[in-house]
XYZ file of N, CA and C in Angstrom:
396
model
N 19.094 30.259 -6.641
C 17.761 29.808 -6.316
C 17.836 28.350 -5.865
N 17.349 28.102 -4.675
C 17.411 26.759 -4.105
C 16.235 25.920 -4.592
N 16.504 24.646 -4.750
C 15.463 23.704 -5.162
C 14.905 23.039 -3.916
N 13.610 23.076 -3.750
C 12.953 22.402 -2.640
C 12.494 21.027 -3.120
N 13.179 19.995 -2.620
C 12.816 18.646 -3.038
C 11.438 18.239 -2.511
N 11.063 18.771 -1.349
C 9.726 18.471 -0.828
C 8.642 18.954 -1.782
N 8.842 20.161 -2.333
C 7.846 20.696 -3.270
C 7.946 20.001 -4.625
N 9.173 19.684 -5.038
C 9.364 19.064 -6.352
C 8.798 17.651 -6.400
N 9.003 16.885 -5.338
C 8.565 15.490 -5.342
C 7.137 15.328 -4.843
N 6.663 16.289 -4.084
C 5.280 16.262 -3.619
C 4.963 15.067 -2.750
N 3.827 14.502 -2.979
C 3.294 13.427 -2.156
C 3.990 12.083 -2.422
N 4.619 11.946 -3.577
C 5.128 10.639 -4.000
C 6.337 10.157 -3.209
N 7.095 11.048 -2.633
C 8.207 10.585 -1.805
C 7.698 9.877 -0.549
N 6.616 10.379 0.021
C 6.016 9.733 1.189
C 5.265 8.467 0.770
N 4.611 8.539 -0.373
C 3.842 7.386 -0.846
C 4.749 6.194 -1.123
N 5.926 6.458 -1.655
C 6.857 5.373 -1.953
C 7.295 4.655 -0.669
N 7.596 5.422 0.359
C 7.985 4.833 1.643
C 6.839 4.018 2.237
N 5.636 4.571 2.180
C 4.489 3.861 2.755
C 4.126 2.618 1.953
N 4.299 2.670 0.647
C 4.018 1.468 -0.163
C 5.035 0.369 0.148
N 6.265 0.745 0.464
C 7.255 -0.248 0.880
C 6.832 -0.898 2.195
N 6.407 -0.079 3.154
C 5.951 -0.620 4.438
C 4.715 -1.495 4.253
N 3.822 -1.073 3.362
C 2.607 -1.853 3.104
C 2.954 -3.198 2.473
N 3.935 -3.209 1.568
C 4.359 -4.465 0.948
C 4.918 -5.420 2.006
N 5.694 -4.890 2.950
C 6.238 -5.726 4.025
C 5.114 -6.284 4.895
N 4.109 -5.467 5.148
C 2.976 -5.895 5.970
C 2.202 -7.023 5.287
N 1.924 -6.852 4.005
C 1.184 -7.873 3.260
C 2.021 -9.137 3.114
N 3.327 -8.980 2.887
C 4.203 -10.150 2.788
C 4.211 -10.919 4.108
N 4.161 -10.200 5.214
C 4.071 -10.862 6.520
C 2.778 -11.648 6.654
N 1.693 -11.092 6.140
C 0.413 -11.808 6.172
C 0.496 -13.086 5.336
N 1.085 -12.982 4.150
C 1.198 -14.153 3.274
C 2.095 -15.213 3.923
N 3.183 -14.778 4.530
C 4.107 -15.716 5.167
C 3.459 -16.449 6.337
N 2.484 -15.802 6.968
C 1.832 -16.403 8.128
C 0.458 -16.977 7.798
N 0.216 -17.292 6.534
C -1.088 -17.808 6.127
C -1.425 -19.139 6.802
N -0.422 -19.891 7.176
C -0.661 -21.191 7.815
C -0.346 -21.192 9.309
N -0.091 -20.026 9.870
C 0.221 -19.941 11.298
C -1.066 -19.893 12.109
N -1.306 -20.881 12.972
C -2.537 -20.868 13.766
C -2.607 -19.629 14.676
N -3.777 -18.994 14.673
C -4.008 -17.845 15.541
C -3.508 -16.522 14.997
N -2.871 -16.522 13.839
C -2.350 -15.268 13.277
C -3.509 -14.438 12.729
N -3.495 -13.160 13.039
C -4.516 -12.230 12.548
C -3.899 -11.340 11.484
N -4.553 -11.260 10.317
C -4.052 -10.443 9.208
C -4.063 -8.968 9.593
N -3.005 -8.267 9.177
C -2.880 -6.843 9.466
C -3.050 -6.062 8.176
N -3.502 -4.828 8.319
C -3.690 -3.947 7.169
C -3.260 -2.542 7.545
N -3.022 -1.742 6.519
C -2.606 -0.361 6.737
C -3.671 0.566 6.172
N -4.063 1.571 6.950
C -4.937 2.628 6.443
C -4.027 3.600 5.708
N -3.928 3.402 4.389
C -2.943 4.133 3.596
C -3.199 5.631 3.612
N -4.457 6.023 3.518
C -4.779 7.456 3.493
C -4.362 8.126 4.805
N -4.637 7.478 5.937
C -4.271 8.051 7.236
C -2.758 8.106 7.386
N -2.077 7.047 6.936
C -0.616 7.017 7.032
C 0.014 8.080 6.146
N -0.553 8.283 4.963
C -0.022 9.303 4.051
C -0.258 10.704 4.601
N -1.424 10.917 5.174
C -1.703 12.222 5.784
C -0.762 12.492 6.953
N -0.495 11.457 7.752
C 0.431 11.619 8.876
C 1.849 11.866 8.385
N 2.247 11.183 7.318
C 3.593 11.377 6.774
C 3.758 12.778 6.204
N 2.739 13.279 5.536
C 2.810 14.635 4.988
C 2.852 15.687 6.082
N 2.168 15.409 7.184
C 2.161 16.362 8.291
C 3.404 16.230 9.155
N 4.250 15.227 8.847
C 5.470 15.041 9.621
C 5.231 14.410 10.970
N 4.169 13.612 11.059
C 3.826 12.972 12.318
C 4.251 11.518 12.325
N 5.481 11.247 11.950
C 5.926 9.864 11.903
C 6.278 9.321 13.279
N 6.369 10.173 14.270
C 6.705 9.709 15.610
C 6.434 10.792 16.622
N 6.657 10.488 17.866
C 6.465 11.471 18.922
C 7.762 11.611 19.683
N 7.923 12.753 20.297
C 9.085 12.962 21.134
C 8.658 13.739 22.366
N 9.408 13.569 23.426
C 9.119 14.262 24.667
C 9.902 15.564 24.690
N 9.276 16.588 25.217
C 9.987 17.860 25.316
C 10.946 17.803 26.501
N 12.093 18.425 26.314
C 13.117 18.445 27.367
C 13.120 19.822 28.004
N 12.912 19.865 29.309
C 12.895 21.127 30.030
C 14.216 21.409 30.706
N 15.109 20.430 30.675
C 16.417 20.604 31.293
C 17.448 19.925 30.389
N 18.635 20.470 30.308
C 19.655 19.910 29.424
C 20.119 18.535 29.883
N 19.859 18.175 31.148
C 20.273 16.858 31.652
C 19.240 15.764 31.329
N 18.080 16.157 30.833
C 17.070 15.155 30.458
C 17.518 14.411 29.207
N 17.178 13.153 29.164
C 17.494 12.345 27.991
C 16.446 12.579 26.908
N 16.889 12.601 25.677
C 15.951 12.733 24.558
C 15.229 11.403 24.374
N 13.932 11.477 24.187
C 13.142 10.255 23.995
C 12.199 10.442 22.822
N 12.227 9.483 21.939
C 11.303 9.499 20.806
C 10.723 8.106 20.645
N 9.584 8.064 20.021
C 8.982 6.766 19.713
C 8.221 6.899 18.407
N 8.115 5.798 17.730
C 7.327 5.789 16.507
C 6.016 5.078 16.786
N 4.980 5.608 16.234
C 3.648 5.032 16.426
C 3.142 4.552 15.085
N 2.737 3.318 15.032
C 2.178 2.772 13.810
C 0.665 2.820 13.908
N 0.131 4.037 13.928
C -1.303 4.214 14.121
C -2.106 3.744 12.921
N -1.489 3.756 11.750
C -2.233 3.397 10.560
C -2.338 1.889 10.366
N -1.613 1.107 11.176
C -1.646 -0.348 11.063
C -2.668 -0.914 12.041
N -3.518 -1.789 11.531
C -4.535 -2.405 12.377
C -4.812 -3.809 11.859
N -5.553 -4.555 12.631
C -5.940 -5.887 12.173
C -7.048 -5.759 11.137
N -6.965 -6.565 10.091
C -7.950 -6.536 9.018
C -9.189 -7.317 9.437
N -10.341 -6.801 9.032
C -11.568 -7.534 9.289
C -11.574 -8.777 8.409
N -11.827 -9.947 8.969
C -11.780 -11.171 8.165
C -12.882 -11.196 7.118
N -12.513 -11.713 5.940
C -13.476 -11.810 4.840
C -13.940 -13.237 4.618
N -13.380 -14.154 5.372
C -13.735 -15.552 5.225
C -14.130 -16.111 6.589
N -14.905 -17.187 6.624
C -15.271 -17.771 7.909
C -14.041 -18.338 8.618
N -14.152 -18.454 9.914
C -13.036 -18.954 10.709
C -12.635 -20.351 10.239
N -11.353 -20.538 10.031
C -10.855 -21.820 9.546
C -10.696 -22.839 10.672
N -10.978 -22.424 11.890
C -10.876 -23.337 13.019
C -9.599 -23.185 13.816
N -8.595 -22.564 13.231
C -7.349 -22.395 13.960
C -7.112 -20.937 14.376
N -8.096 -20.054 14.112
C -7.983 -18.662 14.516
C -7.220 -17.784 13.541
N -6.773 -18.343 12.427
C -6.046 -17.575 11.425
C -7.045 -16.813 10.551
N -6.790 -15.526 10.332
C -7.728 -14.709 9.540
C -7.162 -14.280 8.193
N -6.090 -14.922 7.733
C -5.467 -14.544 6.458
C -6.223 -15.191 5.306
N -6.692 -14.355 4.365
C -7.285 -14.830 3.112
C -6.183 -14.711 2.064
N -5.596 -15.838 1.706
C -4.400 -15.833 0.862
C -4.637 -15.189 -0.498
N -5.794 -15.440 -1.107
C -6.079 -14.839 -2.421
C -6.214 -13.319 -2.314
N -6.851 -12.852 -1.249
C -6.983 -11.413 -1.036
C -5.608 -10.778 -0.833
N -4.766 -11.442 -0.043
C -3.428 -10.899 0.224
C -2.599 -10.831 -1.059
N -2.676 -11.864 -1.874
C -1.943 -11.846 -3.152
C -2.435 -10.714 -4.047
N -3.757 -10.529 -4.089
C -4.329 -9.460 -4.899
C -3.872 -8.089 -4.386
N -3.898 -7.908 -3.085
C -3.467 -6.628 -2.511
C -1.980 -6.393 -2.733
N -1.193 -7.470 -2.685
C 0.251 -7.333 -2.915
C 0.521 -6.881 -4.350
N -0.193 -7.460 -5.308
C -0.017 -7.070 -6.710
C -0.461 -5.627 -6.930
N -1.592 -5.240 -6.333
C -2.074 -3.862 -6.461
C -1.050 -2.892 -5.878
N -0.521 -3.226 -4.720
C 0.479 -2.368 -4.080
C 1.743 -2.273 -4.929
N 2.134 -3.382 -5.549
C 3.335 -3.373 -6.403
C 3.136 -2.462 -7.610
N 1.947 -2.495 -8.197
C 1.678 -1.613 -9.340
C 1.665 -0.147 -8.906
N 1.089 0.139 -7.762
C 1.078 1.516 -7.259
C 2.484 1.976 -6.906
N 3.304 1.064 -6.403
C 4.702 1.381 -6.110
C 5.435 1.750 -7.396
N 5.221 0.952 -8.442
C 5.851 1.237 -9.732
C 5.398 2.586 -10.279
N 4.123 2.918 -10.123
C 3.608 4.205 -10.603
C 4.274 5.362 -9.862
N 4.391 5.240 -8.548
C 5.054 6.293 -7.763
C 6.516 6.415 -8.150
N 7.157 5.273 -8.372
C 8.569 5.282 -8.753
C 8.766 5.944 -10.120
N 7.902 5.645 -11.064
C 7.998 6.273 -12.385
C 7.740 7.774 -12.311
N 6.791 8.173 -11.477
C 6.514 9.594 -11.335
C 7.734 10.313 -10.757
N 8.329 9.735 -9.714
C 9.523 10.345 -9.121
C 10.673 10.379 -10.120
N 10.824 9.325 -10.882
C 11.879 9.282 -11.895
C 11.679 10.398 -12.915
N 10.452 10.631 -13.324
C 10.153 11.720 -14.254
C 10.469 13.083 -13.650
N 10.139 13.246 -12.375
C 10.446 14.515 -11.695
C 11.953 14.739 -11.630
N 12.702 13.687 -11.317
C 14.158 13.809 -11.218
C 14.760 14.131 -12.585
N 14.268 13.476 -13.622
C 14.759 13.778 -14.976
C 14.453 15.225 -15.346
N 13.288 15.725 -14.968
C 12.935 17.110 -15.233
C 13.847 18.081 -14.509
N 14.169 17.748 -13.253
C 15.078 18.610 -12.494
C 16.477 18.593 -13.101
N 16.942 17.417 -13.523
C 18.262 17.334 -14.154
C 18.311 18.138 -15.445
N 17.238 18.079 -16.210
C 17.175 18.859 -17.451
C 17.234 20.356 -17.132
N 16.514 20.767 -16.089
C 16.519 22.183 -15.714
C 17.892 22.625 -15.205
N 18.551 21.756 -14.438
C 19.872 22.095 -13.897
C 20.905 22.205 -15.015
N 20.836 21.275 -15.962
C 21.790 21.290 -17.074
C 21.477 22.397 -18.076
N 20.256 22.913 -18.039
C 19.872 23.979 -18.955
C 19.629 23.492 -20.371
N 19.234 22.248 -20.506
C 18.998 21.674 -21.847
C 17.629 22.030 -22.366
């Protein structure tokens, strides 16, 4: 009997990857808090998770002839500019540093929760495999 890791891990394998990407996005916002003209970016997590579950992480062109080159591209459709929550600072920067720090901490806690859930699933599978 084969084990399906997609079924065993469920949504959390995709969520972990997306939370990593979200952390990088927020860290980029924090790093550019003093960059004039920088616009804060955000991720629509629900849309990104739905796309990841559906396997829509990228697009590829169909090849009608064996001599055609394979072409693929990734689309970051879930990433967009965040609506500013503070008045313009005069330099065009839309990063709210306190909001970004709060979102980074929230994302880190959600990442830890997904990681613990996956760890529990893996321990359960190991127990089943060992027959304990």
